[in-house]
C-alpha cells in the first residue's frame, strides 16, 4: 500500500480517532514521553516540553491525547506517523504496532468516510444535518412526518443560468411587482443547468453542454447564487443539496441566514462549527472544534457551504471585503460573508447562496457570484410525480388533464411546488369533485384561503376572519398599485394588523437594523422590525382582486378597470400594437371575481350590477379592438393571452351577456400558430360562448390531437356562430378521418371553406366528396358556399360550389 507521507499521516490520525475504544486504548498504553524523545525533529522542542509537563501533571493518557491533538491541527512535522511506527518498533512495542499499523481495510474506510472519524464533531454534525434535511414542511406550516418526507419524490425545478445577471437581468430583482409572464419570458431562452451540475454530483438529472453547465462540473471552488420566487423550492433544494453531498462523500454545511445574529462576531471556524452546533443542539469541546476546522482547511474541495435565505438576513453583506484578513480572526457576519464570497477565505470550496432575486441587486463586483441560477418551474413529469405523492385518492394524470383542458390557469400553478401542494391539499380535503366547481383561479384561491382559515393550525390573533380578509385585500391592492410586493411594518400598522394576524399568508424578513436572537416565530408576531411578502405573488393578486370587486368605490373601480387591459395603439408602420400588460395576472383574478360576484352574498346587489356592467363594457371594447384583420395589427400573443383569460368566465348567464355585447362584431382569427394546448382550449371556449360572427378563421391543425380536432368541430357545431371564411391547414390522413365533421360544420359557414393539405392527392378527398354529394344544401345559411381543397403546390383536389336547395356543382 503506497502512500505519500501526508496521506499516511492523515490515515494514521483517522485510524487512531475512528472509534473511542481504539483511541482510549492507544492513549492508555503508549509511553508517550519515551516515544517523543525518539521522534527527533518530528515533534518540536516546544511541544515536547508541553507534552512532558502534561504527563507529569495529568498522566500519560492526557499527554498522549495532547500528542494526537497536535497531529490533528498539523503541529507535527509531515511524516510523523511513519516515524511513530519506526519508534514503536525500536522500543519493541509490538502490541501497539499491531494496534495502529495501517491495512488495506483502513484505506478503504478512510476513503468511504472521506477521512472523517466516527463520532467526531463533523460526523455528529453530518447526522444532525441529514435528519434536519430529511423533514419537509407542508403549506399549512406543519412539518411532514419523517416517513412522508422520505417518501417524497426527488424532483428539481428547471434551473436557468442568468447570463450577465448584474448587467442585463431586470426580471423580478428589485421587489417591484411584475407579471409572471414577464418573469418567465426573461428566462425562457436562458441556458439550462442541472441539479447534478450545481452539486457537482453523479445523481441522475438531465445533462447540458453549455458554458455554465461545463463550468459548474469542472470547477469546484465556485460561488453561485440560486434565486427564485417564494414557493419555488429554494429551501427544499438546499436540503436535497445537503443529502446529495453526503451521499457522494462530501461535507456540506447548511446555514440559514435568518439564524445569524448581525451583532455577533464569527470566524470561519466558529461559523462552520460553533454556530451549526448551537443550531443543532451539539456541545463540542474546543479540541473537537479545532480538529473539525483543520479537516475543513485540508479538504476544501470536499466541502460545500450552503447559505439559505439571503432575503431573510438581518445584516447587509459588505461590498468592500477587508484587505489582508486573517482566517482565524472574528468578523461581523456582513464582513465574514463578504470575505467568503470574494473568495479570500476557503477559495477551493463551493459556496451557494439562495435568495429572492432582489436581494442580489446591490452586490458589487467584488462579491458577485461566479454564476447566478434561476429556479424556474417544475417540468410536467415532475409535476405528475409530486401530485401522485400528495394526492390521497385518484391519479395525478387524470386530475392534471382535467385542469389542463378546463382550467389552464390552475394547471399552470401546479408547476410551483408550494401551489402544487395547496392544490393537492384542496383535492384531498374536498374530494375529486372539487374540480367540477373550482374551475377558475379566483375560485381556487377562495377555497384554499377558506381551507387555511378554518384549519386548526390557522392563527390570526383576535381579529375576525372577514375583517382580516378585507384589510389584507386593501393592503395587497394598494401595494400592487405602487408596483411593489414588499410590505413594511408601517403598512400593517396602517390597517391595524400585526405580524401574528397575517402569518398564514405573509412571511417576515428581518430588516437590516435589528438582530435575530429570538425564534423564527418572532418574525411574525411583531417583536422585531421586518419586511413582509405574501407567500406567493398570486396570493397578493387574489386579495387585490377581492378589494377591487368588494371594496373599491364604483368610480375608482371604473378608473382601475381601464388599466387592467393594455392600450392598443397604432405604431409607425400603421399596425396596431399592444402596450405594456402590467396587470395581466390581476386581470385573470378580477375576471374570476366578476364570475363569482353573484355568489358573494355580502356585496350590495346594485353595486354588483354596476361593476359587472362596467367591466363587461371595457372587456368587450378591448376584444373589438383586438380581434381585427391581422394585416392591421401585431397582437397575436395578446390575442392568445385573452383567449386563455376568457376561460375563467364560467357563469352561463354572464357569458350570454358578454356574447350579446359582441353580437354585431365580426371576429378575425388568424391562428396558424395556435400550438400551445392552453391556447387551443381557450379558443374552443371562446368560440362556443362568446362569438356570433366570424369574418375569417385560419387554423393549422396538423399537429393537433384527435381529441382537440374533435373539440374544434364540436365547438363550431354547438355554437350559433356564423363563419364567413374558414381556412384549415391539415394533413391528408386528417382529412380522411374527419371528413364527416367537415361536412357537419358547413351550415355554419356563409362564404368559403378552404382546406389546405400538407401533401396528398385527390384520393384524400374521396370521403369528403361523398359527404358533400349527400349533404342537404337546404341547411345552408347562405345562398352560396364555396369549398376548395388544395395543397401548397397549388394543386386543386376539390372545387365545389354549394347553392341552397340545389345539388353540389363540382368544378374539377
Coordinates of C-alpha atoms in Angstrom, one line a residue, residues 221-482:
X221 CA -14.2 26.4 -6.0
X222 CA -17.1 28.5 -7.3
X223 CA -19.6 30.8 -5.7
X224 CA -23.2 30.7 -7.0
X225 CA -26.5 32.3 -6.1
X226 CA -29.7 30.3 -6.6
X227 CA -32.6 32.8 -7.0
X228 CA -36.3 32.2 -7.2
X229 CA -39.7 33.4 -6.0
X230 CA -41.3 32.3 -2.8
X231 CA -42.6 28.8 -3.1
X232 CA -40.3 27.9 -5.9
X233 CA -38.5 25.3 -3.8
X234 CA -35.2 27.1 -2.8
X235 CA -35.1 25.7 0.8
X236 CA -36.2 22.3 -0.3
X237 CA -33.4 22.3 -2.9
X238 CA -30.8 23.2 -0.3
X239 CA -31.9 20.2 1.8
X240 CA -31.6 18.0 -1.3
X241 CA -28.1 19.5 -1.8
X242 CA -27.1 18.6 1.7
X243 CA -28.2 14.9 1.5
X244 CA -26.8 14.6 -2.1
X245 CA -23.4 15.9 -0.9
X246 CA -23.4 13.4 2.0
X247 CA -24.4 10.5 -0.3
X248 CA -21.5 11.5 -2.6
X249 CA -18.9 11.6 0.1
X250 CA -18.8 15.4 0.6
X251 CA -19.2 17.5 3.7
X252 CA -22.0 20.1 3.4
X253 CA -22.6 23.0 5.8
X254 CA -26.2 24.3 5.6
X255 CA -26.5 27.7 7.3
X256 CA -29.8 29.7 7.5
X257 CA -29.2 33.4 7.2
X258 CA -32.2 34.1 9.4
X259 CA -30.4 32.5 12.3
X260 CA -27.2 34.6 12.2
X261 CA -27.1 37.4 14.7
X262 CA -26.0 40.6 12.9
X263 CA -24.1 41.8 16.0
X264 CA -22.3 38.6 16.9
X265 CA -18.8 38.2 15.6
X266 CA -17.7 35.0 13.9
X267 CA -14.6 33.5 12.4
X268 CA -14.8 31.0 9.6
X269 CA -14.0 28.2 12.1
X270 CA -16.7 29.2 14.6
X271 CA -19.4 29.8 12.0
X272 CA -18.9 26.4 10.5
X273 CA -18.6 24.7 13.9
X274 CA -20.0 26.5 16.9
X275 CA -22.8 28.2 15.0
X276 CA -24.1 25.0 13.5
X277 CA -23.6 23.1 16.7
X278 CA -25.7 25.6 18.5
X279 CA -28.3 25.4 15.8
X280 CA -28.4 21.6 16.0
X281 CA -28.0 21.4 19.8
X282 CA -24.5 19.9 19.9
X283 CA -21.9 20.8 22.6
X284 CA -18.4 20.2 21.2
X285 CA -15.1 20.7 23.0
X286 CA -12.6 23.3 21.8
X287 CA -10.4 20.4 20.8
X288 CA -13.1 18.9 18.7
X289 CA -13.7 22.3 17.0
X290 CA -10.0 22.7 16.2
X291 CA -9.9 19.2 14.8
X292 CA -13.0 19.8 12.6
X293 CA -11.7 23.1 11.3
X294 CA -8.3 21.7 10.3
X295 CA -10.1 18.9 8.4
X296 CA -12.1 21.6 6.6
X297 CA -8.9 23.6 5.7
X298 CA -7.2 20.4 4.4
X299 CA -10.3 19.2 2.5
X300 CA -11.8 22.3 0.9
X301 CA -12.6 20.5 -2.3
X302 CA -14.8 18.1 -0.3
X303 CA -16.8 20.9 1.4
X304 CA -19.9 22.7 0.2
X305 CA -21.1 25.8 2.1
X306 CA -24.8 26.4 1.6
X307 CA -26.3 29.7 2.9
X308 CA -30.1 29.7 2.7
X309 CA -32.4 32.7 2.5
X310 CA -30.3 35.8 2.0
X311 CA -33.5 37.8 1.8
X312 CA -34.2 36.8 5.4
X313 CA -30.8 38.1 6.6
X314 CA -30.6 40.6 9.5
X315 CA -27.4 42.1 8.1
X316 CA -26.1 43.5 4.8
X317 CA -23.1 41.8 3.1
X318 CA -20.3 44.3 2.7
X319 CA -19.4 45.3 -0.8
X320 CA -15.8 46.0 0.2
X321 CA -14.1 42.9 1.5
X322 CA -11.5 43.6 4.2
X323 CA -7.9 43.7 2.9
X324 CA -5.4 41.1 4.1
X325 CA -7.7 39.3 6.6
X326 CA -6.6 36.6 8.9
X327 CA -8.7 33.5 8.6
X328 CA -8.5 33.0 12.4
X329 CA -9.9 36.5 13.2
X330 CA -13.5 37.1 14.1
X331 CA -15.7 39.4 12.0
X332 CA -19.2 40.8 11.9
X333 CA -21.3 38.5 9.7
X334 CA -21.6 41.1 6.9
X335 CA -17.8 41.2 6.6
X336 CA -17.4 37.5 7.0
X337 CA -19.8 36.7 4.2
X338 CA -18.1 39.3 2.1
X339 CA -14.7 37.6 2.6
X340 CA -16.2 34.2 1.7
X341 CA -18.0 35.4 -1.4
X342 CA -14.9 37.3 -2.6
X343 CA -13.0 34.0 -2.1
X344 CA -10.4 35.4 0.3
X345 CA -11.3 32.5 2.6
X346 CA -11.8 28.9 1.5
X347 CA -11.1 29.6 -2.2
X348 CA -11.3 25.9 -3.2
X349 CA -14.7 25.3 -1.5
X350 CA -18.0 25.7 -3.4
X351 CA -20.4 28.2 -1.9
X352 CA -24.1 28.5 -2.7
X353 CA -26.4 31.3 -1.6
X354 CA -30.2 31.1 -2.0
X355 CA -32.4 34.2 -2.2
X356 CA -35.3 36.0 -3.7
X357 CA -33.8 37.8 -6.7
X358 CA -34.0 41.4 -5.4
X359 CA -31.6 40.7 -2.6
X360 CA -28.7 40.5 -5.0
X361 CA -29.2 43.8 -6.7
X362 CA -26.7 45.8 -4.7
X363 CA -23.9 43.3 -4.9
X364 CA -20.7 45.0 -6.0
X365 CA -18.3 43.2 -8.5
X366 CA -16.0 42.1 -5.6
X367 CA -18.7 39.9 -4.1
X368 CA -20.8 39.0 -7.1
X369 CA -21.1 35.2 -7.5
X370 CA -19.4 33.3 -10.4
X371 CA -22.8 32.1 -11.5
X372 CA -26.4 33.1 -10.9
X373 CA -29.0 30.3 -11.3
X374 CA -32.8 31.0 -11.6
X375 CA -35.1 28.4 -10.0
X376 CA -37.8 28.1 -12.7
X377 CA -40.9 26.0 -12.9
X378 CA -41.2 22.2 -12.5
X379 CA -41.3 20.2 -15.7
X380 CA -44.5 18.2 -16.5
X381 CA -43.2 14.8 -15.5
X382 CA -42.1 16.1 -12.1
X383 CA -45.4 17.8 -11.5
X384 CA -47.2 14.5 -12.0
X385 CA -44.7 12.6 -9.7
X386 CA -45.3 15.1 -6.9
X387 CA -49.0 15.3 -7.4
X388 CA -49.3 11.5 -7.3
X389 CA -47.4 11.5 -4.0
X390 CA -49.6 14.2 -2.3
X391 CA -53.0 13.0 -3.6
X392 CA -54.8 10.7 -1.2
X393 CA -57.2 9.4 -3.9
X394 CA -57.2 9.3 -7.7
X395 CA -54.3 9.7 -10.1
X396 CA -52.4 12.8 -10.9
X397 CA -52.6 12.3 -14.6
X398 CA -56.4 12.4 -14.6
X399 CA -56.6 15.4 -12.4
X400 CA -53.9 17.3 -14.3
X401 CA -55.5 16.5 -17.6
X402 CA -58.8 17.9 -16.3
X403 CA -57.1 21.0 -15.1
X404 CA -55.2 21.4 -18.4
X405 CA -58.3 21.3 -20.5
X406 CA -60.8 23.0 -18.2
X407 CA -58.6 25.4 -16.1
X408 CA -55.3 26.1 -17.7
X409 CA -54.5 28.9 -15.2
X410 CA -54.8 26.5 -12.3
X411 CA -52.8 23.9 -14.3
X412 CA -50.0 26.4 -14.7
X413 CA -49.9 26.9 -10.9
X414 CA -49.0 23.3 -10.4
X415 CA -45.6 24.0 -11.7
X416 CA -44.8 25.9 -8.5
X417 CA -44.1 23.3 -5.7
X418 CA -45.8 25.3 -3.0
X419 CA -49.0 25.9 -5.0
X420 CA -48.9 22.3 -6.2
X421 CA -49.2 21.1 -2.6
X422 CA -52.0 23.5 -1.9
X423 CA -53.9 22.2 -4.9
X424 CA -53.3 18.6 -3.8
X425 CA -54.4 19.5 -0.3
X426 CA -57.6 21.1 -1.6
X427 CA -58.3 17.9 -3.6
X428 CA -57.7 15.7 -0.6
X429 CA -59.9 17.8 1.7
X430 CA -62.8 18.4 -0.7
X431 CA -62.7 15.3 -2.9
X432 CA -62.2 14.8 -6.6
X433 CA -65.5 16.6 -7.4
X434 CA -63.9 19.8 -6.2
X435 CA -62.7 20.5 -9.8
X436 CA -66.3 20.4 -11.1
X437 CA -66.9 23.8 -9.4
X438 CA -63.4 25.1 -8.8
X439 CA -62.7 25.9 -12.4
X440 CA -61.2 29.4 -12.1
X441 CA -58.0 30.6 -10.4
X442 CA -60.1 33.0 -8.3
X443 CA -62.3 30.2 -7.1
X444 CA -59.2 28.1 -6.3
X445 CA -57.9 30.8 -4.0
X446 CA -61.2 31.3 -2.3
X447 CA -61.3 27.6 -1.5
X448 CA -57.6 27.5 -0.4
X449 CA -57.9 30.6 1.8
X450 CA -61.1 29.2 3.4
X451 CA -59.5 25.9 4.0
X452 CA -56.5 27.5 5.6
X453 CA -58.5 29.9 7.8
X454 CA -60.7 27.0 9.0
X455 CA -57.8 24.8 9.8
X456 CA -56.7 24.0 13.4
X457 CA -53.3 25.4 12.5
X458 CA -54.5 28.8 11.4
X459 CA -53.7 31.6 13.9
X460 CA -54.8 35.2 13.3
X461 CA -54.8 36.6 16.8
X462 CA -58.1 38.2 18.0
X463 CA -59.3 39.6 14.6
X464 CA -62.4 38.4 12.9
X465 CA -61.7 36.5 9.7
X466 CA -63.8 38.7 7.4
X467 CA -62.3 41.9 8.9
X468 CA -58.8 40.3 8.3
X469 CA -59.6 39.5 4.7
X470 CA -60.9 43.0 4.0
X471 CA -57.7 44.5 5.5
X472 CA -55.4 42.1 3.7
X473 CA -57.3 42.9 0.4
X474 CA -56.8 46.7 0.8
X475 CA -53.2 46.4 1.8
X476 CA -52.4 44.0 -1.1
X477 CA -54.2 46.2 -3.7
X478 CA -52.6 49.5 -2.9
X479 CA -49.1 47.9 -2.8
X480 CA -49.7 46.5 -6.3
X481 CA -50.8 50.0 -7.4
X482 CA -47.4 51.2 -6.0

